[in-house]
PDB file of C-alpha atoms in Angstrom:
ATOM      1  CA  MET Y  23     109.534 141.133  76.202  1.00 36.00           C
ATOM      2  CA  LYS Y  24     111.620 143.376  73.959  1.00 45.00           C
ATOM      3  CA  ARG Y  25     112.170 142.248  70.401  1.00 45.00           C
ATOM      4  CA  ALA Y  26     115.654 141.023  69.528  1.00 43.00           C
ATOM      5  CA  SER Y  27     115.660 143.456  66.636  1.00 57.00           C
ATOM      6  CA  ASP Y  28     115.002 146.445  68.900  1.00 75.00           C
ATOM      7  CA  PRO Y  29     117.623 148.990  67.776  1.00 88.00           C
ATOM      8  CA  ALA Y  30     117.548 151.241  70.847  1.00 89.00           C
ATOM      9  CA  ALA Y  31     120.399 149.544  72.689  1.00 92.00           C
ATOM     10  CA  ALA Y  32     122.589 149.129  69.625  1.00 93.00           C
ATOM     11  CA  VAL Y  33     122.173 152.729  68.467  1.00 95.00           C
ATOM     12  CA  SER Y  34     122.746 154.070  71.975  1.00 95.00           C
ATOM     13  CA  CYS Y  35     125.942 152.037  72.404  1.00 95.00           C
ATOM     14  CA  TRP Y  36     127.322 153.127  69.028  1.00 96.00           C
ATOM     15  CA  LEU Y  37     126.630 156.746  69.881  1.00 97.00           C
ATOM     16  CA  ALA Y  38     128.166 156.324  73.334  1.00 97.00           C
ATOM     17  CA  ALA Y  39     131.318 155.133  71.576  1.00 97.00           C
ATOM     18  CA  VAL Y  40     131.232 158.181  69.301  1.00 98.00           C
ATOM     19  CA  MET Y  41     130.885 160.426  72.330  1.00 97.00           C
ATOM     20  CA  ALA Y  42     133.685 158.623  74.185  1.00 98.00           C
ATOM     21  CA  LEU Y  43     136.217 159.049  71.385  1.00 98.00           C
ATOM     22  CA  ALA Y  44     135.153 162.618  70.690  1.00 98.00           C
ATOM     23  CA  VAL Y  45     135.798 163.387  74.367  1.00 98.00           C
ATOM     24  CA  LEU Y  46     139.104 161.517  74.227  1.00 98.00           C
ATOM     25  CA  CYS Y  47     140.157 163.824  71.377  1.00 98.00           C
ATOM     26  CA  LEU Y  48     138.852 166.818  73.298  1.00 97.00           C
ATOM     27  CA  GLN Y  49     141.070 165.898  76.266  1.00 97.00           C
ATOM     28  CA  VAL Y  50     144.291 165.335  74.310  1.00 98.00           C
ATOM     29  CA  VAL Y  51     145.599 168.893  74.431  1.00 97.00           C
ATOM     30  CA  PRO Y  52     144.443 169.683  78.007  1.00 96.00           C
ATOM     31  CA  VAL Y  53     145.901 166.441  79.393  1.00 97.00           C
ATOM     32  CA  LEU Y  54     149.181 166.858  77.516  1.00 97.00           C
ATOM     33  CA  ALA Y  55     149.332 170.651  77.938  1.00 96.00           C
ATOM     34  CA  PRO Y  56     152.530 170.765  80.065  1.00 94.00           C
ATOM     35  CA  ARG Y  57     154.471 168.714  77.495  1.00 94.00           C
ATOM     36  CA  ILE Y  58     152.991 170.645  74.571  1.00 96.00           C
ATOM     37  CA  ALA Y  59     153.794 173.996  76.177  1.00 95.00           C
ATOM     38  CA  ALA Y  60     157.384 172.967  76.803  1.00 93.00           C
ATOM     39  CA  ASP Y  61     157.935 171.748  73.241  1.00 93.00           C
ATOM     40  CA  THR Y  62     156.220 174.663  71.494  1.00 92.00           C
ATOM     41  CA  ALA Y  63     157.590 177.483  73.682  1.00 92.00           C
ATOM     42  CA  LEU Y  64     154.100 178.459  74.763  1.00 94.00           C
ATOM     43  CA  PRO Y  65     153.130 179.541  78.283  1.00 93.00           C
ATOM     44  CA  PRO Y  66     151.064 176.934  80.163  1.00 87.00           C
ATOM     45  CA  THR Y  67     148.161 179.365  80.068  1.00 91.00           C
ATOM     46  CA  PHE Y  68     147.785 178.707  76.323  1.00 94.00           C
ATOM     47  CA  ILE Y  69     145.258 176.046  77.270  1.00 94.00           C
ATOM     48  CA  GLY Y  70     142.757 178.777  78.172  1.00 95.00           C
ATOM     49  CA  ALA Y  71     142.866 180.281  74.695  1.00 95.00           C
ATOM     50  CA  TYR Y  72     142.761 176.805  73.162  1.00 96.00           C
ATOM     51  CA  SER Y  73     139.634 175.880  75.122  1.00 96.00           C
ATOM     52  CA  GLY Y  74     137.957 179.179  74.305  1.00 96.00           C
ATOM     53  CA  GLY Y  75     138.567 178.724  70.595  1.00 96.00           C
ATOM     54  CA  LEU Y  76     137.400 175.121  70.730  1.00 97.00           C
ATOM     55  CA  TRP Y  77     134.058 175.920  72.328  1.00 96.00           C
ATOM     56  CA  ALA Y  78     133.505 178.901  70.050  1.00 96.00           C
ATOM     57  CA  ALA Y  79     133.919 176.527  67.110  1.00 97.00           C
ATOM     58  CA  ALA Y  80     131.560 174.069  68.825  1.00 96.00           C
ATOM     59  CA  LEU Y  81     128.848 176.725  68.841  1.00 95.00           C
ATOM     60  CA  VAL Y  82     129.266 177.110  65.086  1.00 94.00           C
ATOM     61  CA  GLY Y  83     129.037 173.348  64.582  1.00 94.00           C
ATOM     62  CA  THR Y  84     125.885 173.105  66.690  1.00 93.00           C
ATOM     63  CA  ALA Y  85     124.258 176.000  64.847  1.00 92.00           C
ATOM     64  CA  ALA Y  86     125.021 174.398  61.488  1.00 93.00           C
ATOM     65  CA  ALA Y  87     123.815 170.925  62.512  1.00 93.00           C
ATOM     66  CA  PRO Y  88     120.074 171.344  61.709  1.00 90.00           C
ATOM     67  CA  ALA Y  89     120.777 172.365  58.115  1.00 90.00           C
ATOM     68  CA  LEU Y  90     123.317 169.570  57.735  1.00 93.00           C
ATOM     69  CA  LEU Y  91     120.891 166.980  59.134  1.00 92.00           C
ATOM     70  CA  ALA Y  92     118.300 168.088  56.608  1.00 90.00           C
ATOM     71  CA  ARG Y  93     120.743 167.496  53.780  1.00 91.00           C
ATOM     72  CA  PHE Y  94     123.062 164.644  54.787  1.00 93.00           C
ATOM     73  CA  ASP Y  95     122.790 161.189  56.325  1.00 93.00           C
ATOM     74  CA  ALA Y  96     122.991 161.398  60.124  1.00 95.00           C
ATOM     75  CA  TRP Y  97     125.433 158.492  60.426  1.00 96.00           C
ATOM     76  CA  ALA Y  98     127.681 160.180  57.871  1.00 96.00           C
ATOM     77  CA  LEU Y  99     127.611 163.289  60.049  1.00 96.00           C
ATOM     78  CA  ALA Y 100     128.506 161.189  63.110  1.00 97.00           C
ATOM     79  CA  ARG Y 101     131.483 159.951  61.104  1.00 97.00           C
ATOM     80  CA  ALA Y 102     132.320 163.552  60.173  1.00 97.00           C
ATOM     81  CA  CYS Y 103     132.312 164.432  63.867  1.00 98.00           C
ATOM     82  CA  LEU Y 104     134.958 161.792  64.535  1.00 98.00           C
ATOM     83  CA  VAL Y 105     137.026 162.676  61.472  1.00 98.00           C
ATOM     84  CA  LEU Y 106     137.073 166.353  62.438  1.00 98.00           C
ATOM     85  CA  CYS Y 107     138.154 165.495  65.980  1.00 98.00           C
ATOM     86  CA  ALA Y 108     140.880 163.138  64.752  1.00 98.00           C
ATOM     87  CA  ALA Y 109     142.127 165.703  62.241  1.00 98.00           C
ATOM     88  CA  GLY Y 110     142.323 168.304  64.980  1.00 98.00           C
ATOM     89  CA  VAL Y 111     144.342 166.008  67.211  1.00 98.00           C
ATOM     90  CA  LEU Y 112     146.733 165.207  64.359  1.00 98.00           C
ATOM     91  CA  ALA Y 113     147.143 168.917  63.716  1.00 97.00           C
ATOM     92  CA  ALA Y 114     148.089 169.413  67.360  1.00 97.00           C
ATOM     93  CA  ALA Y 115     150.519 166.481  67.150  1.00 96.00           C
ATOM     94  CA  SER Y 116     152.503 168.334  64.478  1.00 95.00           C
ATOM     95  CA  GLY Y 117     153.942 170.500  67.237  1.00 91.00           C
ATOM     96  CA  TYR Y 118     153.457 173.849  65.507  1.00 94.00           C
ATOM     97  CA  GLN Y 119     151.905 176.725  67.404  1.00 93.00           C
ATOM     98  CA  ALA Y 120     149.621 177.689  64.513  1.00 93.00           C
ATOM     99  CA  ALA Y 121     148.466 174.072  64.238  1.00 96.00           C
ATOM    100  CA  LEU Y 122     147.049 174.291  67.743  1.00 96.00           C
ATOM    101  CA  VAL Y 123     144.662 176.978  66.509  1.00 96.00           C
ATOM    102  CA  LEU Y 124     143.553 174.672  63.714  1.00 97.00           C
ATOM    103  CA  ALA Y 125     143.258 171.825  66.218  1.00 98.00           C
ATOM    104  CA  ALA Y 126     140.906 173.836  68.423  1.00 97.00           C
ATOM    105  CA  LEU Y 127     138.699 174.741  65.469  1.00 98.00           C
ATOM    106  CA  LEU Y 128     138.474 171.194  64.098  1.00 98.00           C
ATOM    107  CA  VAL Y 129     137.855 169.476  67.418  1.00 98.00           C
ATOM    108  CA  GLY Y 130     135.324 172.159  68.326  1.00 97.00           C
ATOM    109  CA  LEU Y 131     133.401 171.759  65.080  1.00 97.00           C
ATOM    110  CA  GLY Y 132     133.306 168.004  65.629  1.00 97.00           C
ATOM    111  CA  HIS Y 133     131.923 168.400  69.110  1.00 95.00           C
ATOM    112  CA  GLY Y 134     129.349 170.883  67.924  1.00 95.00           C
ATOM    113  CA  LEU Y 135     127.980 168.303  65.506  1.00 95.00           C
ATOM    114  CA  GLU Y 136     127.925 165.412  67.958  1.00 95.00           C
ATOM    115  CA  GLY Y 137     124.995 166.445  70.164  1.00 94.00           C
ATOM    116  CA  PRO Y 138     122.390 167.287  67.504  1.00 94.00           C
ATOM    117  CA  VAL Y 139     123.362 164.302  65.347  1.00 95.00           C
ATOM    118  CA  ALA Y 140     123.148 161.859  68.251  1.00 94.00           C
ATOM    119  CA  SER Y 141     119.808 163.294  69.353  1.00 93.00           C
ATOM    120  CA  HIS Y 142     118.411 162.912  65.837  1.00 93.00           C
ATOM    121  CA  LEU Y 143     119.501 159.273  65.654  1.00 95.00           C
ATOM    122  CA  LEU Y 144     118.266 158.396  69.122  1.00 93.00           C
ATOM    123  CA  ALA Y 145     114.914 160.091  68.568  1.00 91.00           C
ATOM    124  CA  ALA Y 146     114.444 157.977  65.443  1.00 91.00           C
ATOM    125  CA  HIS Y 147     115.197 154.672  67.170  1.00 91.00           C
ATOM    126  CA  VAL Y 148     114.179 154.992  70.822  1.00 89.00           C
ATOM    127  CA  PRO Y 149     110.521 155.124  71.935  1.00 88.00           C
ATOM    128  CA  VAL Y 150     109.660 158.199  73.988  1.00 88.00           C
ATOM    129  CA  PRO Y 151     109.133 156.380  77.326  1.00 87.00           C
ATOM    130  CA  ARG Y 152     112.615 154.819  77.113  1.00 89.00           C
ATOM    131  CA  ARG Y 153     114.537 157.883  75.993  1.00 88.00           C
ATOM    132  CA  PRO Y 154     115.781 158.921  79.464  1.00 89.00           C
ATOM    133  CA  LEU Y 155     117.542 155.562  79.830  1.00 91.00           C
ATOM    134  CA  TRP Y 156     119.103 155.338  76.382  1.00 91.00           C
ATOM    135  CA  PHE Y 157     120.020 159.012  76.120  1.00 92.00           C
ATOM    136  CA  SER Y 158     121.822 158.527  79.454  1.00 94.00           C
ATOM    137  CA  VAL Y 159     123.674 155.506  78.081  1.00 93.00           C
ATOM    138  CA  LYS Y 160     124.857 157.624  75.160  1.00 94.00           C
ATOM    139  CA  GLN Y 161     125.874 160.435  77.472  1.00 94.00           C
ATOM    140  CA  ALA Y 162     127.922 158.031  79.607  1.00 96.00           C
ATOM    141  CA  GLY Y 163     130.436 158.205  76.773  1.00 96.00           C
ATOM    142  CA  VAL Y 164     131.586 161.521  78.268  1.00 96.00           C
ATOM    143  CA  GLN Y 165     132.875 159.811  81.397  1.00 96.00           C
ATOM    144  CA  VAL Y 166     134.316 156.878  79.446  1.00 97.00           C
ATOM    145  CA  GLY Y 167     136.261 159.209  77.162  1.00 97.00           C
ATOM    146  CA  ALA Y 168     137.530 161.374  80.017  1.00 97.00           C
ATOM    147  CA  VAL Y 169     138.707 158.365  82.038  1.00 97.00           C
ATOM    148  CA  ALA Y 170     140.329 156.817  78.952  1.00 97.00           C
ATOM    149  CA  ALA Y 171     142.225 160.049  78.315  1.00 97.00           C
ATOM    150  CA  SER Y 172     143.408 160.280  81.918  1.00 95.00           C
ATOM    151  CA  LEU Y 173     144.538 156.651  82.049  1.00 96.00           C
ATOM    152  CA  SER Y 174     146.197 156.344  78.644  1.00 97.00           C
ATOM    153  CA  LEU Y 175     147.604 159.656  77.444  1.00 97.00           C
ATOM    154  CA  PRO Y 176     150.092 160.483  80.248  1.00 96.00           C
ATOM    155  CA  GLY Y 177     151.646 157.021  80.124  1.00 96.00           C
ATOM    156  CA  LEU Y 178     151.947 157.034  76.344  1.00 97.00           C
ATOM    157  CA  ALA Y 179     153.428 160.525  76.417  1.00 97.00           C
ATOM    158  CA  THR Y 180     155.994 159.458  79.029  1.00 96.00           C
ATOM    159  CA  ASP Y 181     157.031 156.323  77.143  1.00 96.00           C
ATOM    160  CA  PHE Y 182     156.836 157.480  73.532  1.00 97.00           C
ATOM    161  CA  GLY Y 183     156.381 161.270  73.501  1.00 97.00           C
ATOM    162  CA  TRP Y 184     153.252 163.367  73.455  1.00 97.00           C
ATOM    163  CA  PRO Y 185     152.893 163.433  69.633  1.00 97.00           C
ATOM    164  CA  VAL Y 186     152.631 159.636  69.662  1.00 97.00           C
ATOM    165  CA  ALA Y 187     150.019 159.791  72.408  1.00 98.00           C
ATOM    166  CA  ALA Y 188     148.020 162.274  70.339  1.00 98.00           C
ATOM    167  CA  ALA Y 189     148.389 160.164  67.197  1.00 97.00           C
ATOM    168  CA  TRP Y 190     147.146 157.098  69.097  1.00 97.00           C
ATOM    169  CA  ALA Y 191     143.985 158.952  70.098  1.00 98.00           C
ATOM    170  CA  ALA Y 192     143.450 160.091  66.530  1.00 98.00           C
ATOM    171  CA  GLY Y 193     144.053 156.596  65.183  1.00 98.00           C
ATOM    172  CA  ILE Y 194     141.430 154.822  67.273  1.00 98.00           C
ATOM    173  CA  THR Y 195     138.992 157.637  66.544  1.00 98.00           C
ATOM    174  CA  VAL Y 196     139.414 157.093  62.799  1.00 98.00           C
ATOM    175  CA  MET Y 197     138.934 153.354  63.329  1.00 98.00           C
ATOM    176  CA  LEU Y 198     135.538 153.971  64.937  1.00 98.00           C
ATOM    177  CA  ALA Y 199     134.638 156.375  62.132  1.00 98.00           C
ATOM    178  CA  LEU Y 200     135.196 153.558  59.651  1.00 97.00           C
ATOM    179  CA  LEU Y 201     133.168 151.109  61.753  1.00 97.00           C
ATOM    180  CA  LEU Y 202     130.162 153.448  61.647  1.00 96.00           C
ATOM    181  CA  ALA Y 203     129.410 151.905  58.260  1.00 95.00           C
ATOM    182  CA  LEU Y 204     127.832 149.049  60.261  1.00 95.00           C
ATOM    183  CA  PRO Y 205     125.087 150.998  62.069  1.00 94.00           C
ATOM    184  CA  ARG Y 206     124.629 153.168  58.996  1.00 92.00           C
ATOM    185  CA  ARG Y 207     123.482 150.065  57.080  1.00 91.00           C
ATOM    186  CA  ALA Y 208     121.517 148.497  59.931  1.00 90.00           C
ATOM    187  CA  HIS Y 209     119.871 151.583  61.433  1.00 91.00           C
ATOM    188  CA  ALA Y 210     119.425 154.149  58.679  1.00 85.00           C
ATOM    189  CA  VAL Y 211     117.191 157.153  59.342  1.00 85.00           C
ATOM    190  CA  PRO Y 212     115.547 159.697  57.040  1.00 78.00           C
ATOM    191  CA  PRO Y 213     116.902 163.247  56.935  1.00 75.00           C
ATOM    192  CA  ALA Y 214     115.573 165.797  59.371  1.00 70.00           C
ATOM    193  CA  PRO Y 215     112.721 168.041  58.171  1.00 69.00           C
ATOM    194  CA  ALA Y 216     114.053 170.804  55.977  1.00 60.00           C
ATOM    195  CA  GLY Y 217     112.134 173.381  57.990  1.00 55.00           C
ATOM    196  CA  GLY Y 218     114.519 172.858  60.886  1.00 52.00           C
ATOM    197  CA  GLY Y 219     117.482 174.018  58.904  1.00 52.00           C
ATOM    198  CA  HIS Y 220     117.689 177.565  60.270  1.00 58.00           C
ATOM    199  CA  PRO Y 221     120.150 177.784  63.167  1.00 57.00           C
ATOM    200  CA  LEU Y 222     117.589 179.576  65.356  1.00 59.00           C
ATOM    201  CA  ALA Y 223     114.628 177.376  64.419  1.00 60.00           C
ATOM    202  CA  ALA Y 224     114.894 175.367  67.635  1.00 59.00           C
ATOM    203  CA  LEU Y 225     114.740 178.537  69.737  1.00 61.00           C
ATOM    204  CA  SER Y 226     111.601 179.717  67.983  1.00 66.00           C
ATOM    205  CA  THR Y 227     110.029 176.293  68.521  1.00 64.00           C
ATOM    206  CA  LEU Y 228     110.815 176.405  72.235  1.00 61.00           C
ATOM    207  CA  ALA Y 229     109.334 179.889  72.508  1.00 71.00           C
ATOM    208  CA  ARG Y 230     106.010 178.580  71.194  1.00 73.00           C
ATOM    209  CA  LEU Y 231     105.777 175.763  73.722  1.00 68.00           C
ATOM    210  CA  PRO Y 232     103.511 176.287  76.750  1.00 70.00           C
ATOM    211  CA  VAL Y 233     105.281 176.793  80.073  1.00 59.00           C
TER     212      VAL Y 233
END
């Protein structure tokens, strides 16, 4: 029988929520793209450049994550992921063309942090034999966030305008960021080893593993 204090489920569910709201923020501009394009005098194809910039920024965030995990608390970095995503969405909600560039960079950096930070936290709290299950629970946040975006954003944009829909997504994301104080107290983890701080350290480690 599993102990009541077993943190695997709690940590996985918190991180699934982080993933869900990060994906919700990720979907704001793509879902609302027709309205945004009309209001900002951009061609509908702007979403391609936006997505390219976002994922380029995500690569930077992922590369920086090992060094950040060696220096900062992992739950604080999970909060930073959400704050960056929310800030990006609020930038987009301003309606300025240049702000969409900033939005792509901020949301991308947040998403780049999410994966390594979540993996560090799960590895600290989930026994190896149970990791496939609980990592999958965390990853289910992708589908939850995408469905939430599809169900909520178009209706809010129709009733109240797309900036309000974007602000709603940012608002609930900030609320979860504040609530992360709870697992931070209950499920603290030590920093990652400093030796993993180089962005390419993981690749060199994989190269040394037997096939």
